[in-house]
Amino acid sequence: MVESFDREKVIDSMFDPMTSEILAELEDGKKECTVLCEQFSMSKSDLLERLDYLIEYEFLIKTDENDQCSISANTEKLGSLLEDSDTFDGAINGLEKMDSYLN
C-alpha cells in the first residue's frame, strides 16, 4: 500500500518554527501532551491541531493510555522522508526552507 501524503506539506509542517521545537522535544522519546501543552503554552486541541497532519500519516505517533495523551516521533519515518525524496534534491529543498525560516 502506497501512502499518499503531501511531502511538501509534511516538510512545511516539520520546519514550522513551533512544530520544529515540539519535534526537538520528542527526540528524547515520548512526551505526555499535558507536558508539551504547558511547555509551549497551548491547549491540547491546539497542540493536536498543529500536529494533526504528521499524526495522520504516522510521522508522529499519538497514544492514549489511562486517559493520558502522549506523542512520540517516528524517527525512522521522519528521517527517511528527507533521505528518500527524489532523493537528495528534496533534502536540499527542505534545508533551504528551514534556512529561510531561521533568517
mmCIF file of C-alpha atoms in Angstrom:
data_model
loop_
_atom_site.group_PDB
_atom_site.id
_atom_site.type_symbol
_atom_site.label_atom_id
_atom_site.label_comp_id
_atom_site.label_asym_id
_atom_site.label_seq_id
_atom_site.Cartn_x
_atom_site.Cartn_y
_atom_site.Cartn_z
ATOM 1 C CA MET A 1 0.000 0.000 0.000
ATOM 2 C CA VAL A 2 1.407 3.373 -1.032
ATOM 3 C CA GLU A 3 0.861 6.293 1.307
ATOM 4 C CA SER A 4 -0.398 9.395 -0.416
ATOM 5 C CA PHE A 5 0.736 12.196 1.843
ATOM 6 C CA ASP A 6 1.770 15.587 0.519
ATOM 7 C CA ARG A 7 5.534 15.591 1.026
ATOM 8 C CA GLU A 8 5.726 19.388 0.793
ATOM 9 C CA LYS A 9 3.034 19.758 3.456
ATOM 10 C CA VAL A 10 4.954 17.420 5.780
ATOM 11 C CA ILE A 11 8.188 19.393 5.249
ATOM 12 C CA ASP A 12 6.370 22.700 5.783
ATOM 13 C CA SER A 13 4.927 21.336 8.999
ATOM 14 C CA MET A 14 8.266 19.964 10.211
ATOM 15 C CA PHE A 15 10.059 23.260 9.634
ATOM 16 C CA ASP A 16 7.366 25.491 11.079
ATOM 17 C CA PRO A 17 9.175 27.198 13.989
ATOM 18 C CA MET A 18 6.775 25.986 16.699
ATOM 19 C CA THR A 19 6.402 22.478 15.296
ATOM 20 C CA SER A 20 10.160 22.081 14.913
ATOM 21 C CA GLU A 21 10.575 22.970 18.606
ATOM 22 C CA ILE A 22 7.990 20.334 19.511
ATOM 23 C CA LEU A 23 9.781 17.786 17.316
ATOM 24 C CA ALA A 24 13.053 18.648 19.055
ATOM 25 C CA GLU A 25 11.393 17.843 22.391
ATOM 26 C CA LEU A 26 10.331 14.471 21.031
ATOM 27 C CA GLU A 27 13.889 13.489 20.073
ATOM 28 C CA ASP A 28 14.402 12.086 23.569
ATOM 29 C CA GLY A 29 11.265 9.967 23.387
ATOM 30 C CA LYS A 30 7.570 10.023 24.101
ATOM 31 C CA LYS A 31 6.124 13.036 25.912
ATOM 32 C CA GLU A 32 2.722 13.497 27.510
ATOM 33 C CA CYS A 33 0.514 16.025 25.768
ATOM 34 C CA THR A 34 -0.011 17.923 29.017
ATOM 35 C CA VAL A 35 3.755 18.441 29.359
ATOM 36 C CA LEU A 36 4.024 19.723 25.782
ATOM 37 C CA CYS A 37 0.978 21.959 26.265
ATOM 38 C CA GLU A 38 2.489 23.539 29.361
ATOM 39 C CA GLN A 39 5.899 23.917 27.776
ATOM 40 C CA PHE A 40 4.555 25.595 24.636
ATOM 41 C CA SER A 41 1.679 27.478 26.299
ATOM 42 C CA MET A 42 -1.079 25.975 24.181
ATOM 43 C CA SER A 43 -4.208 23.939 24.717
ATOM 44 C CA LYS A 44 -4.343 20.234 23.954
ATOM 45 C CA SER A 45 -6.652 20.892 20.998
ATOM 46 C CA ASP A 46 -4.215 23.487 19.581
ATOM 47 C CA LEU A 47 -1.309 21.077 20.021
ATOM 48 C CA LEU A 48 -3.121 18.227 18.305
ATOM 49 C CA GLU A 49 -4.367 20.502 15.528
ATOM 50 C CA ARG A 50 -0.819 21.727 14.879
ATOM 51 C CA LEU A 51 0.483 18.132 14.717
ATOM 52 C CA ASP A 52 -2.577 16.623 13.012
ATOM 53 C CA TYR A 53 -1.068 16.043 9.559
ATOM 54 C CA LEU A 54 2.095 14.478 10.989
ATOM 55 C CA ILE A 55 -0.018 12.234 13.225
ATOM 56 C CA GLU A 56 -2.393 11.302 10.392
ATOM 57 C CA TYR A 57 0.478 9.933 8.295
ATOM 58 C CA GLU A 58 2.309 8.429 11.299
ATOM 59 C CA PHE A 59 5.338 10.703 11.303
ATOM 60 C CA LEU A 60 4.262 11.228 14.905
ATOM 61 C CA ILE A 61 2.524 8.564 16.978
ATOM 62 C CA LYS A 62 -0.282 9.617 19.323
ATOM 63 C CA THR A 63 -1.258 7.164 22.035
ATOM 64 C CA ASP A 64 -3.954 7.354 24.683
ATOM 65 C CA GLU A 65 -3.227 5.357 27.845
ATOM 66 C CA ASN A 66 -5.063 5.764 31.158
ATOM 67 C CA ASP A 67 -6.773 8.929 29.887
ATOM 68 C CA GLN A 68 -3.339 10.430 29.116
ATOM 69 C CA CYS A 69 -2.428 11.517 25.599
ATOM 70 C CA SER A 70 1.216 11.013 24.616
ATOM 71 C CA ILE A 71 3.100 11.774 21.435
ATOM 72 C CA SER A 72 6.287 10.242 20.114
ATOM 73 C CA ALA A 73 8.273 10.770 16.940
ATOM 74 C CA ASN A 74 8.561 8.078 14.319
ATOM 75 C CA THR A 75 12.220 8.989 13.793
ATOM 76 C CA GLU A 76 12.758 6.338 11.145
ATOM 77 C CA LYS A 77 9.916 7.660 9.008
ATOM 78 C CA LEU A 78 10.852 11.310 9.570
ATOM 79 C CA GLY A 79 14.459 10.565 8.621
ATOM 80 C CA SER A 80 13.529 8.579 5.553
ATOM 81 C CA LEU A 81 11.343 11.433 4.334
ATOM 82 C CA LEU A 82 14.388 13.654 3.964
ATOM 83 C CA GLU A 83 16.615 10.869 2.655
ATOM 84 C CA ASP A 84 14.209 9.482 0.070
ATOM 85 C CA SER A 85 12.670 12.413 -1.684
ATOM 86 C CA ASP A 86 13.657 12.344 -5.252
ATOM 87 C CA THR A 87 16.449 11.856 -3.148
ATOM 88 C CA PHE A 88 18.978 14.492 -2.414
ATOM 89 C CA ASP A 89 17.104 17.388 -4.047
ATOM 90 C CA GLY A 90 14.226 17.072 -1.601
ATOM 91 C CA ALA A 91 16.559 17.184 1.378
ATOM 92 C CA ILE A 92 18.295 20.266 -0.027
ATOM 93 C CA ASN A 93 14.936 21.976 -0.600
ATOM 94 C CA GLY A 94 13.931 21.114 2.959
ATOM 95 C CA LEU A 95 17.157 22.589 4.335
ATOM 96 C CA GLU A 96 16.738 25.723 2.219
ATOM 97 C CA LYS A 97 13.215 26.118 3.545
ATOM 98 C CA MET A 98 14.450 25.686 7.132
ATOM 99 C CA ASP A 99 17.168 28.273 6.474
ATOM 100 C CA SER A 100 14.564 30.757 5.220
ATOM 101 C CA TYR A 101 12.618 30.327 8.474
ATOM 102 C CA LEU A 102 15.749 30.952 10.513
ATOM 103 C CA ASN A 103 16.671 34.111 8.587
#
